[in-house]
Tab-separated table of C-alpha atoms in Angstrom:
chain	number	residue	atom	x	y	z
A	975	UNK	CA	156.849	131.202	107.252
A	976	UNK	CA	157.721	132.513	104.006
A	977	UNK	CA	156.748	129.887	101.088
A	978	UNK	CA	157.944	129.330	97.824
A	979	UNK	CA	156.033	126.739	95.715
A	980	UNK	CA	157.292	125.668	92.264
A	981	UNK	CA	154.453	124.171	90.250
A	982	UNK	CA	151.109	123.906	89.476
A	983	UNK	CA	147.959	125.460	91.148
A	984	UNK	CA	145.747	122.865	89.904
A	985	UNK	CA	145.941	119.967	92.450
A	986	UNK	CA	148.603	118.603	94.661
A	987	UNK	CA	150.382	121.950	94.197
A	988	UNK	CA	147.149	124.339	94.822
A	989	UNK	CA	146.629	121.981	97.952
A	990	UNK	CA	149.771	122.870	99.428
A	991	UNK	CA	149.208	126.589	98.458
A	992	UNK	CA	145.526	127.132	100.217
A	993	UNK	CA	146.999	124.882	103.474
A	994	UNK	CA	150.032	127.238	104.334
A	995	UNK	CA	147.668	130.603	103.418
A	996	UNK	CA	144.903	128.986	106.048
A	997	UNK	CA	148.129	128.777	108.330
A	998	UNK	CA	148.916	132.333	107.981
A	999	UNK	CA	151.859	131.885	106.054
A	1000	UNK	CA	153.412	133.993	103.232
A	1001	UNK	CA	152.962	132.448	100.002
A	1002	UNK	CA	154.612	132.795	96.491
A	1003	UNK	CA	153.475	130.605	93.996
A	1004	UNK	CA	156.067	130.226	90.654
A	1005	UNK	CA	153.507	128.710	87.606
A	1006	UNK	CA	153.304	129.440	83.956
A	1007	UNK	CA	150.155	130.505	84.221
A	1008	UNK	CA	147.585	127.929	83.034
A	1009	UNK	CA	145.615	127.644	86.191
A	1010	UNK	CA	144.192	130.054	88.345
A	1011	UNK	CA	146.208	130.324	92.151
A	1012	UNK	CA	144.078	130.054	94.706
A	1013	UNK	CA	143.395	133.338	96.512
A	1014	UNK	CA	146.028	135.216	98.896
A	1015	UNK	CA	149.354	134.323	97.228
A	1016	UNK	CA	151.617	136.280	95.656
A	1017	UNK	CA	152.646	135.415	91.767
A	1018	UNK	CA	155.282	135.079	89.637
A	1019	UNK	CA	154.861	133.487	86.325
A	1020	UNK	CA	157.542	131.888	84.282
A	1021	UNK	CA	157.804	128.270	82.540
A	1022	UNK	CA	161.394	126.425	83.281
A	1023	UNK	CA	161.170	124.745	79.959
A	1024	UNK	CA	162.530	127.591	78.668
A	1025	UNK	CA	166.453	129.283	78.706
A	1026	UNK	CA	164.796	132.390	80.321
A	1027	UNK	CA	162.072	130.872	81.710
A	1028	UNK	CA	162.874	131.789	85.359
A	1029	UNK	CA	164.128	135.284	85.260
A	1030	UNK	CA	161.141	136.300	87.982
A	1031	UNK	CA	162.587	134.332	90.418
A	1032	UNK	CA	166.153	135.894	90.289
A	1033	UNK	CA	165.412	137.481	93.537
A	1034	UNK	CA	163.748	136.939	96.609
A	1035	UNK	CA	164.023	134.763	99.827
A	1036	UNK	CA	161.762	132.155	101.382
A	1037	UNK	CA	161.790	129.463	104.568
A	1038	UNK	CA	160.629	126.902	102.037
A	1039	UNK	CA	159.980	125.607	99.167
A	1040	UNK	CA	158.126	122.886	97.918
A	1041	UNK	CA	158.151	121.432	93.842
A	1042	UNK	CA	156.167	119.274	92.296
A	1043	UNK	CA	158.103	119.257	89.098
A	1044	UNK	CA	157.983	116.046	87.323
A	1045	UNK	CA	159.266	116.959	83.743
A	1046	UNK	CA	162.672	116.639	82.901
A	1047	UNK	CA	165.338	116.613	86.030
A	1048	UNK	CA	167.828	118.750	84.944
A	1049	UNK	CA	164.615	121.601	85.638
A	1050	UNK	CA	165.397	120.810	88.965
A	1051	UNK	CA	169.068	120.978	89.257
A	1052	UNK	CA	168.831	124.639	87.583
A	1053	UNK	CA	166.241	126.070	89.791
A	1054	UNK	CA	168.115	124.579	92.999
A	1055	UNK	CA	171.313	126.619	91.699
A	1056	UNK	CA	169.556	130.069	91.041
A	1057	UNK	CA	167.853	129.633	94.357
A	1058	UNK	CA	171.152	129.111	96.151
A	1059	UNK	CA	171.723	130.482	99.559
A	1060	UNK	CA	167.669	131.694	99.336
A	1061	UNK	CA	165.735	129.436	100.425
A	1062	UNK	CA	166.088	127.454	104.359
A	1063	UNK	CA	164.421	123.754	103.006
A	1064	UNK	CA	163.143	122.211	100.199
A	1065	UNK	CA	160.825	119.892	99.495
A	1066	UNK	CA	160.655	117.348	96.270
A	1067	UNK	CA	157.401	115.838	95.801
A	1068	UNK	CA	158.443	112.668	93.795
A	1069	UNK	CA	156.688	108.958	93.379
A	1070	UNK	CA	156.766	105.501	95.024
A	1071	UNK	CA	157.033	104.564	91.210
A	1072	UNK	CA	160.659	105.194	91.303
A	1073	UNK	CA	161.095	102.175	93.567
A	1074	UNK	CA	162.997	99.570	91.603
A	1075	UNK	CA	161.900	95.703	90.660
A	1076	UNK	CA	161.611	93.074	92.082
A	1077	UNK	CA	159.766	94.478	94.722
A	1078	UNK	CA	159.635	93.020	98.142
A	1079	UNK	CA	156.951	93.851	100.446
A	1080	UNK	CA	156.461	95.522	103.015
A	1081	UNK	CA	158.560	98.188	101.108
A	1082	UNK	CA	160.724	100.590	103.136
A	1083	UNK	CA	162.384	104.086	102.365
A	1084	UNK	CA	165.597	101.743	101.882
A	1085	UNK	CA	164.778	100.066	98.846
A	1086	UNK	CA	166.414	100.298	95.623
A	1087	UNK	CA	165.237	102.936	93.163
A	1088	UNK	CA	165.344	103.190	89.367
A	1089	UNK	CA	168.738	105.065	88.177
A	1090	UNK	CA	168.139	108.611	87.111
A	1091	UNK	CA	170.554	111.828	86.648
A	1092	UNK	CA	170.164	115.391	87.441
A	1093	UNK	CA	171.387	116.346	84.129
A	1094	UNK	CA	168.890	114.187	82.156
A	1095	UNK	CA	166.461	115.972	79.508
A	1096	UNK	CA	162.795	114.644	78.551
A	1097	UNK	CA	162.802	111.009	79.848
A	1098	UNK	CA	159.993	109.134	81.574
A	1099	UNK	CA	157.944	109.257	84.486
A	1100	UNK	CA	160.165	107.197	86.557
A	1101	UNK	CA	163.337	108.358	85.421
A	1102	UNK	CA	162.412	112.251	85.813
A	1103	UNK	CA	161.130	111.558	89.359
A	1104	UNK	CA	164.780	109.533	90.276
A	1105	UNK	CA	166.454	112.257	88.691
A	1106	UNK	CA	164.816	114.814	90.450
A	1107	UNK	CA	165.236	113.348	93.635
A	1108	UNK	CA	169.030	113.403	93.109
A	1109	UNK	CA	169.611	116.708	92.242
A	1110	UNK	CA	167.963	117.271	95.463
A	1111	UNK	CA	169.873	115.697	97.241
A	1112	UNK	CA	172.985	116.689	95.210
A	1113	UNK	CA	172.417	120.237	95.920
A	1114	UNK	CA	170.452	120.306	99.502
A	1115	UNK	CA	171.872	117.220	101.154
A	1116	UNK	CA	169.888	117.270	104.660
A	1117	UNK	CA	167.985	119.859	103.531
A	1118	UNK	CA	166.043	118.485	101.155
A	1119	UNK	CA	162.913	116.447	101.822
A	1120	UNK	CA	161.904	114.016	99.464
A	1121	UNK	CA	157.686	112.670	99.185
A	1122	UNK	CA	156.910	109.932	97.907
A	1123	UNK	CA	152.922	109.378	97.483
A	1124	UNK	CA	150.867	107.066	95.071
A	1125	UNK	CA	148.039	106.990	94.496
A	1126	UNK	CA	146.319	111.179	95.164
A	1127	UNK	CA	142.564	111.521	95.556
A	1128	UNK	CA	140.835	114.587	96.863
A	1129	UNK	CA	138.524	117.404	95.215
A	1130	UNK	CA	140.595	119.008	91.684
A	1131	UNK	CA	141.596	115.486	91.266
A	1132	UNK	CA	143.277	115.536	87.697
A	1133	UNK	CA	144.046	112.325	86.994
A	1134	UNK	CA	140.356	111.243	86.666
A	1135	UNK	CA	140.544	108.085	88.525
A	1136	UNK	CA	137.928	108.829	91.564
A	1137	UNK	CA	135.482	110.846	89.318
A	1138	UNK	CA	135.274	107.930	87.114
A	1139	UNK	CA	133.978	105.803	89.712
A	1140	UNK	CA	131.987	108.277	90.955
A	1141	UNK	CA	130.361	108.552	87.354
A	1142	UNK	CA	129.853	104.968	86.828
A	1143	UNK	CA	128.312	104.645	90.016
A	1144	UNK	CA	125.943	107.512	89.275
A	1145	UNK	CA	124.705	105.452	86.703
A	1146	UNK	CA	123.400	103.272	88.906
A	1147	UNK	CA	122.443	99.515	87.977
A	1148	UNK	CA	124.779	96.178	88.696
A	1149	UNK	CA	128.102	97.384	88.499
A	1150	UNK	CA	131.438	95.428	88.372
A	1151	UNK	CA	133.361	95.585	91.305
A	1152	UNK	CA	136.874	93.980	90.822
A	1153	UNK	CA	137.934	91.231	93.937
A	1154	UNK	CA	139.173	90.777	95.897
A	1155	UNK	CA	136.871	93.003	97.857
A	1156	UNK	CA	139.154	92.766	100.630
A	1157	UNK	CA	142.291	93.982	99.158
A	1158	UNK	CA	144.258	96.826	100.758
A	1159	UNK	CA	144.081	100.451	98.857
A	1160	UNK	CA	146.637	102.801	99.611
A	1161	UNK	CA	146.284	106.205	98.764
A	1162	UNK	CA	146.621	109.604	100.118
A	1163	UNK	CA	143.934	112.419	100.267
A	1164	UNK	CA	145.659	115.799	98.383
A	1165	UNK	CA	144.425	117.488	101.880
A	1166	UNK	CA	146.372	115.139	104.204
A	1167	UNK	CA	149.581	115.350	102.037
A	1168	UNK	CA	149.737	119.225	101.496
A	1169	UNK	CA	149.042	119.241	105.903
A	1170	UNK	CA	151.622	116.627	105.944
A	1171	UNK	CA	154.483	118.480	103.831
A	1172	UNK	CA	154.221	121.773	105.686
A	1173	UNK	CA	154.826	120.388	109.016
A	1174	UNK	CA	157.057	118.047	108.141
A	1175	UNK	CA	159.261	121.483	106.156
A	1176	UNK	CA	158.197	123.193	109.617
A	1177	UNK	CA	160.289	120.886	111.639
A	1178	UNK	CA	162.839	120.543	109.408
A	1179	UNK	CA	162.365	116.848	108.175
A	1180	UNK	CA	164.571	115.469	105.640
A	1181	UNK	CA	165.160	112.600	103.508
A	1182	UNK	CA	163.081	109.645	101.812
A	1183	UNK	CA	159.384	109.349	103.440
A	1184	UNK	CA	156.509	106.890	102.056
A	1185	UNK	CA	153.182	108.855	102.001
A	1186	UNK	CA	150.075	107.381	101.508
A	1187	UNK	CA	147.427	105.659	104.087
A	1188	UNK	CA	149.005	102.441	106.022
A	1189	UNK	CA	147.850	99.751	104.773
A	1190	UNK	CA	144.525	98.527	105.651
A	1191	UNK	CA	143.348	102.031	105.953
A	1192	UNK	CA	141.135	101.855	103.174
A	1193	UNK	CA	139.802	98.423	100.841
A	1194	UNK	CA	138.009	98.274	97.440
A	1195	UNK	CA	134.458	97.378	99.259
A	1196	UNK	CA	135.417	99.945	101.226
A	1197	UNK	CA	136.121	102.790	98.445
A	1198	UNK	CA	133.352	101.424	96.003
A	1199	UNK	CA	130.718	101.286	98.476
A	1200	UNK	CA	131.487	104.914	99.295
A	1201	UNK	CA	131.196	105.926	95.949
A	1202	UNK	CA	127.607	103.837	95.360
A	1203	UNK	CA	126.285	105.424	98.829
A	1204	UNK	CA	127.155	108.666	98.342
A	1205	UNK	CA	125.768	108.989	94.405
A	1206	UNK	CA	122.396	107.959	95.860
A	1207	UNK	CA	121.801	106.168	92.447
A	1208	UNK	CA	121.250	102.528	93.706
A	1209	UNK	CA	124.399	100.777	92.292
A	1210	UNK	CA	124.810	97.316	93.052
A	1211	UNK	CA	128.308	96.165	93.805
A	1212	UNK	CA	128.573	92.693	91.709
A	1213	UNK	CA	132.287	91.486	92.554
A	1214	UNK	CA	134.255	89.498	90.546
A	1215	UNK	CA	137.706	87.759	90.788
A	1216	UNK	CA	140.579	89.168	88.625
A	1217	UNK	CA	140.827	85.950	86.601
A	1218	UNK	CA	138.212	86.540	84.364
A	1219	UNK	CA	138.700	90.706	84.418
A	1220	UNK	CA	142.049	90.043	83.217
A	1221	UNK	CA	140.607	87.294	80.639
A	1222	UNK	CA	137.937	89.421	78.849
A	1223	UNK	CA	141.193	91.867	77.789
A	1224	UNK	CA	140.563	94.582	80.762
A	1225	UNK	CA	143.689	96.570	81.245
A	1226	UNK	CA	144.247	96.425	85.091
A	1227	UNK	CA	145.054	100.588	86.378
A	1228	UNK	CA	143.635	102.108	83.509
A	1229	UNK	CA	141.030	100.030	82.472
A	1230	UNK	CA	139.692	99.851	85.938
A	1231	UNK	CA	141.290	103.279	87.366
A	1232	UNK	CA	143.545	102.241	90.157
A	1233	UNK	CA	142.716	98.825	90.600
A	1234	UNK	CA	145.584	96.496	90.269
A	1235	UNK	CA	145.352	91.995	90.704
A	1236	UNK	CA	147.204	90.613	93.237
A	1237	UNK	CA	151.002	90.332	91.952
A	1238	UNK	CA	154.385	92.353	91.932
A	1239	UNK	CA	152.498	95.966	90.794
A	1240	UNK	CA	149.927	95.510	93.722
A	1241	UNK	CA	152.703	94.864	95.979
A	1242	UNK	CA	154.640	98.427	95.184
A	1243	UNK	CA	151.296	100.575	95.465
A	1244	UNK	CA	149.664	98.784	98.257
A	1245	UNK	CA	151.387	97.189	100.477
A	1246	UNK	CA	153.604	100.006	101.072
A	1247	UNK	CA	155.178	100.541	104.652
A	1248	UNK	CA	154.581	104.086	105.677
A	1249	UNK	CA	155.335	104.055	109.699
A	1250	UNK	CA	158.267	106.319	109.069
A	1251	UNK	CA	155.463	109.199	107.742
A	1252	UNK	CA	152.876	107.913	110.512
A	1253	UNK	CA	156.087	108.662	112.836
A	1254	UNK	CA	156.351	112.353	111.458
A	1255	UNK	CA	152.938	112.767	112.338
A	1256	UNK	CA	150.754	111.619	108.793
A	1257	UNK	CA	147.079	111.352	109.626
A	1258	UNK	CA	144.596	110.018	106.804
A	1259	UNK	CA	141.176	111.032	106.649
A	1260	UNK	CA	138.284	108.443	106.021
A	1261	UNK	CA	138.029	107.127	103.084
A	1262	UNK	CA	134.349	107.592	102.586
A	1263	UNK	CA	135.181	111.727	103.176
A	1264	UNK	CA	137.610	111.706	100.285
A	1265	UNK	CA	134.982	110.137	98.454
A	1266	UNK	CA	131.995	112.632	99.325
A	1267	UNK	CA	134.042	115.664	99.107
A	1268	UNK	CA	135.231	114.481	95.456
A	1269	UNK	CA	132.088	114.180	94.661
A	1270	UNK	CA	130.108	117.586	96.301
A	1271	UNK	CA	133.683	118.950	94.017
A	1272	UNK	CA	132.365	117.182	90.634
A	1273	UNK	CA	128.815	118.176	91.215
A	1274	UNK	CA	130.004	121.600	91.650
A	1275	UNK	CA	132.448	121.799	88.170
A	1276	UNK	CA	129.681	119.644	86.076
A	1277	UNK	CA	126.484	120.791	87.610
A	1278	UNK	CA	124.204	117.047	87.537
A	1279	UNK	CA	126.320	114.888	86.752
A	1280	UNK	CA	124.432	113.263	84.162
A	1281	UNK	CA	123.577	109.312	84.741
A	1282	UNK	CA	125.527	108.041	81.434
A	1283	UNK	CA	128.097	110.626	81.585
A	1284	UNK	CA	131.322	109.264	80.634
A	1285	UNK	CA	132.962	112.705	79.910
A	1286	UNK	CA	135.180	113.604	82.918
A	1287	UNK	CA	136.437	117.142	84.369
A	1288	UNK	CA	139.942	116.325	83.322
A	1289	UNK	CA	141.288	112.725	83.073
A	1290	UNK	CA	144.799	111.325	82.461
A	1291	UNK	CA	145.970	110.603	79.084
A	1292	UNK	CA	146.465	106.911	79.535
A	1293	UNK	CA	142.751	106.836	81.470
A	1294	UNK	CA	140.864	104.589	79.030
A	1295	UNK	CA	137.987	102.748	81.768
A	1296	UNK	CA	136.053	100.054	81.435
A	1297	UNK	CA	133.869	99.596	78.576
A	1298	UNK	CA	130.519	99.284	79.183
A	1299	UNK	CA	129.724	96.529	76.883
A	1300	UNK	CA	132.736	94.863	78.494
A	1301	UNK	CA	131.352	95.381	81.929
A	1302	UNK	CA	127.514	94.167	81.079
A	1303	UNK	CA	129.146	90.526	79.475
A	1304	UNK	CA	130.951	89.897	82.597
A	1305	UNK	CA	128.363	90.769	84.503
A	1306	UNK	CA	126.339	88.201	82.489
A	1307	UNK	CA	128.833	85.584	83.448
């Protein structure tokens, strides 16, 4: 298989990259250069911000391609019209946060999405992911695949969420562990999706598809215990209730990375129904392997992590995490 990947080499994108090369396949990767590719693929550099931006990919033909793009969408309807006629299927990694509200749960392929156009600029998160998805579809019809993940954990994790809970539970001590202990946490491990994507291209798979672990799969206790066994540095799990989390001004997702209190949000990025993936074949890894792979990857980047490190690898803007002053006052009651 000859591949064509549009994107970055840094997480979701190198993931997909190093799975088809272990596969034997024939990779070209199309970046602008600000990460290094992973070894065995062929290059092209190029940035599709700009009016020239993809002159190196003027020629050439591949089975597939696959895009993480998720800047503005009319990006997407351009490259789809130089690539014309060159490439056999196409995949669009986009977002279950293009789903629109209310949300009901269990939520299906078949819900409602937020509006977006193929011929939109700079717009938001939401919008450029909807947007992106139609010029997919505009351009590919059944040839286009479209992903939708959440939540993406797995070693080069660059939105900082699992590394921060690694940290804090490298510090050891009581540590806040938001309730309900028991609630569902859907994610997907970068590994699983990349495996997932190429055999779903492989066989031709089009449409909508839901990707992250079914529910159930993984909990909080679940996730945060990993994290405090596998540190070794004797945190103790104290859980408390959202109520007084949410009282004492903590910022649910960013505050605590990830976590979200039972309501309408927690509904459209954990209680998810993904059978139609689990059909196509999606298998999930443990959650405690995510979890001890991210962290032999951390050890490796920062040497020891230190045990008040609050620094991170790489972190999302909007990552703030919970103040420790915060934490040690609920704690205290």
């Amino acid at each position: 298989m000859r591949v064509l990947l549009l994107g970055g080499t840094e997480f979701v994108g190198r993931a997909v990259a190093e799975a088809a090369v272990a596969r034997g396949w024939e990779v070209t990767v199309f970046h602008r250069g600000r990460h290094a590719p992973p070894p065995g693929v062929r290059v092209l550099t190029g940035d599709r911000n700009l009016p020239d931006g993809m002159a190196s990919l003027a020629e050439g033909e591949w089975d597939l391609a696959v895009d993480t793009w998720s800047g503005p969408p009319r990006v997407v309807r351009d490259t789809l019209r130089l690539l014309d006629g060159r490439i056999g299927h196409y995949t669009y990694v986009s977002s279950r946060g293009i789903y629109d509200f209310p949300v009901p749960a269990p939520l299906t392929e078949e819900r409602s999405v937020v509006i977006g156009s193929p011929d939109d600029g700079a717009t938001d998160y939401r919008g450029a992911k909807a947007g992106g998805e139609v010029a997919a579809e505009q351009a590919l019809g059944d040839r286009a695949l479209r992903v939708r993940p959440g939540l993406i954990f797995g070693p080069r994790e660059n939105s900082g969420r699992v590394p921060w809970w690694l940290r804090r539970a490298a510090r050891g001590g009581p540590q806040l562990a938001p309730g309900p202990r028991t609630a569902s946490l859907q994610y997907v491990d970068v590994r699983d999706l990349a495996t997932w994507i190429l055999d779903a291209a492989g066989q031709g798979l089009h449409g909508a598809y839901n990707l992250v672990c079914p529910p159930g799969h993984a909990t909080m206790e679940g996730f945060l215990t990993a994290c405090a066994e596998i540190t070794g540095a004797g945190a103790e799990l104290r859980w408390i209730d959202p109520e007084p989390i949410l009282a004492a001004g903590v910022r649910p997702w960013t505050g605590l990375p990830g976590w979200l209190p039972p309501g309408e949000m927690y509904e459209l990025l954990h209680r998810t129904d993904v059978s139609r993936a689990v059909a196509a074949g999606l298998r999930c890894r443990s959650v405690e392997e995510t979890v001890a792979d991210t962290w032999a990857w951390l050890r490796e980047v920062e040497g020891e992590v230190p045990q008040g490190s609050q620094e991170g690898y790489r972190t999302a803007p909007e990552l703030v995490g919970l103040d420790p002053d915060v934490e040690a006052k609920l704690l205290a009651g």
